[in-house]
PDB file of C-alpha atoms in Angstrom:
ATOM      1  CA  UNK A   1      30.601   0.004  -3.550  1.00  0.00           C
ATOM      2  CA  UNK A   2      28.899  -1.644  -0.566  1.00  0.00           C
ATOM      3  CA  UNK A   3      25.265  -2.755  -0.724  1.00  0.00           C
ATOM      4  CA  UNK A   4      24.283  -0.346   2.041  1.00  0.00           C
ATOM      5  CA  UNK A   5      25.338   2.553  -0.202  1.00  0.00           C
ATOM      6  CA  UNK A   6      22.819   1.625  -2.917  1.00  0.00           C
ATOM      7  CA  UNK A   7      19.462   3.333  -3.121  1.00  0.00           C
ATOM      8  CA  UNK A   8      16.373   1.138  -3.358  1.00  0.00           C
ATOM      9  CA  UNK A   9      13.708   3.346  -4.978  1.00  0.00           C
ATOM     10  CA  UNK A  10      11.072   0.614  -5.115  1.00  0.00           C
ATOM     11  CA  UNK A  11      11.258  -0.007  -1.380  1.00  0.00           C
ATOM     12  CA  UNK A  12      12.049   3.538  -0.266  1.00  0.00           C
ATOM     13  CA  UNK A  13       9.590   5.460  -2.431  1.00  0.00           C
ATOM     14  CA  UNK A  14       6.394   6.650  -0.720  1.00  0.00           C
ATOM     15  CA  UNK A  15       3.442   4.380  -1.380  1.00  0.00           C
ATOM     16  CA  UNK A  16       0.408   5.669  -3.277  1.00  0.00           C
ATOM     17  CA  UNK A  17      -1.702   3.758  -0.772  1.00  0.00           C
ATOM     18  CA  UNK A  18      -0.585   6.241   1.882  1.00  0.00           C
ATOM     19  CA  UNK A  19      -1.947   9.241  -0.044  1.00  0.00           C
ATOM     20  CA  UNK A  20      -5.496  10.231   0.964  1.00  0.00           C
ATOM     21  CA  UNK A  21      -8.047   9.224  -1.680  1.00  0.00           C
ATOM     22  CA  UNK A  22      -9.415  12.771  -1.824  1.00  0.00           C
ATOM     23  CA  UNK A  23      -6.065  14.047  -3.118  1.00  0.00           C
ATOM     24  CA  UNK A  24      -5.582  11.451  -5.882  1.00  0.00           C
ATOM     25  CA  UNK A  25      -5.206  13.086  -9.292  1.00  0.00           C
ATOM     26  CA  UNK A  26      -7.276  10.268 -10.830  1.00  0.00           C
ATOM     27  CA  UNK A  27      -9.709   9.988  -7.928  1.00  0.00           C
ATOM     28  CA  UNK A  28     -12.629  11.299  -9.962  1.00  0.00           C
ATOM     29  CA  UNK A  29     -12.218   8.620 -12.626  1.00  0.00           C
ATOM     30  CA  UNK A  30     -14.373   5.494 -12.779  1.00  0.00           C
ATOM     31  CA  UNK A  31     -13.334   2.857 -10.243  1.00  0.00           C
ATOM     32  CA  UNK A  32     -11.115   0.076 -11.504  1.00  0.00           C
ATOM     33  CA  UNK A  33     -12.345  -3.410 -12.246  1.00  0.00           C
ATOM     34  CA  UNK A  34     -10.453  -4.752  -9.247  1.00  0.00           C
ATOM     35  CA  UNK A  35     -12.055  -2.158  -6.971  1.00  0.00           C
ATOM     36  CA  UNK A  36     -15.509  -2.959  -8.343  1.00  0.00           C
ATOM     37  CA  UNK A  37     -15.057  -6.693  -7.844  1.00  0.00           C
ATOM     38  CA  UNK A  38     -13.768  -6.384  -4.286  1.00  0.00           C
ATOM     39  CA  UNK A  39     -16.288  -3.717  -3.349  1.00  0.00           C
ATOM     40  CA  UNK A  40     -19.147  -5.861  -4.640  1.00  0.00           C
ATOM     41  CA  UNK A  41     -17.940  -8.754  -2.455  1.00  0.00           C
ATOM     42  CA  UNK A  42     -17.645  -6.497   0.596  1.00  0.00           C
ATOM     43  CA  UNK A  43     -21.102  -5.006  -0.031  1.00  0.00           C
ATOM     44  CA  UNK A  44     -22.632  -8.477  -0.192  1.00  0.00           C
ATOM     45  CA  UNK A  45     -20.942  -9.479   3.068  1.00  0.00           C
ATOM     46  CA  UNK A  46     -22.008  -6.273   4.812  1.00  0.00           C
ATOM     47  CA  UNK A  47     -25.563  -6.274   3.428  1.00  0.00           C
ATOM     48  CA  UNK A  48     -24.922  -2.987   1.604  1.00  0.00           C
ATOM     49  CA  UNK A  49     -26.059  -1.989  -1.854  1.00  0.00           C
ATOM     50  CA  UNK A  50     -23.291  -1.914  -4.468  1.00  0.00           C
ATOM     51  CA  UNK A  51     -23.034   1.333  -6.474  1.00  0.00           C
ATOM     52  CA  UNK A  52     -21.325   0.594  -9.820  1.00  0.00           C
ATOM     53  CA  UNK A  53     -20.977   4.303 -10.607  1.00  0.00           C
ATOM     54  CA  UNK A  54     -18.530   5.203  -7.823  1.00  0.00           C
ATOM     55  CA  UNK A  55     -15.306   7.047  -8.539  1.00  0.00           C
ATOM     56  CA  UNK A  56     -11.907   5.558  -7.692  1.00  0.00           C
ATOM     57  CA  UNK A  57     -11.622   7.749  -4.600  1.00  0.00           C
ATOM     58  CA  UNK A  58     -15.153   7.022  -3.347  1.00  0.00           C
ATOM     59  CA  UNK A  59     -14.698   3.303  -3.976  1.00  0.00           C
ATOM     60  CA  UNK A  60     -11.455   3.341  -2.000  1.00  0.00           C
ATOM     61  CA  UNK A  61     -13.119   5.067   0.941  1.00  0.00           C
ATOM     62  CA  UNK A  62     -16.070   2.659   0.806  1.00  0.00           C
ATOM     63  CA  UNK A  63     -13.710  -0.327   0.675  1.00  0.00           C
ATOM     64  CA  UNK A  64     -11.883   0.956   3.757  1.00  0.00           C
ATOM     65  CA  UNK A  65     -15.156   1.429   5.645  1.00  0.00           C
ATOM     66  CA  UNK A  66     -16.521  -1.988   4.676  1.00  0.00           C
ATOM     67  CA  UNK A  67     -13.240  -3.735   5.495  1.00  0.00           C
ATOM     68  CA  UNK A  68     -13.549  -2.286   8.965  1.00  0.00           C
ATOM     69  CA  UNK A  69     -17.148  -3.481   9.305  1.00  0.00           C
ATOM     70  CA  UNK A  70     -16.562  -6.944   7.895  1.00  0.00           C
ATOM     71  CA  UNK A  71     -13.254  -7.561   9.636  1.00  0.00           C
ATOM     72  CA  UNK A  72     -11.378  -7.940   6.369  1.00  0.00           C
ATOM     73  CA  UNK A  73      -9.175  -4.889   6.941  1.00  0.00           C
TER      74      UNK A  73
END
């Protein structure tokens, strides 16, 4: 069988990053440690207050917005 006939599920599968944060099934859970760490850094750079009680979905949206503002995106 030729290589081009093989399926590559890891590279062909849709990315979770492409799914809107509002439709995540775990979006209402507490943000991850990685999100909190990165968001805190972005908040400091943007002069924004860090909210440690954000959900995963809200943190993701805030990260996107702050990346845009800080030029990190």
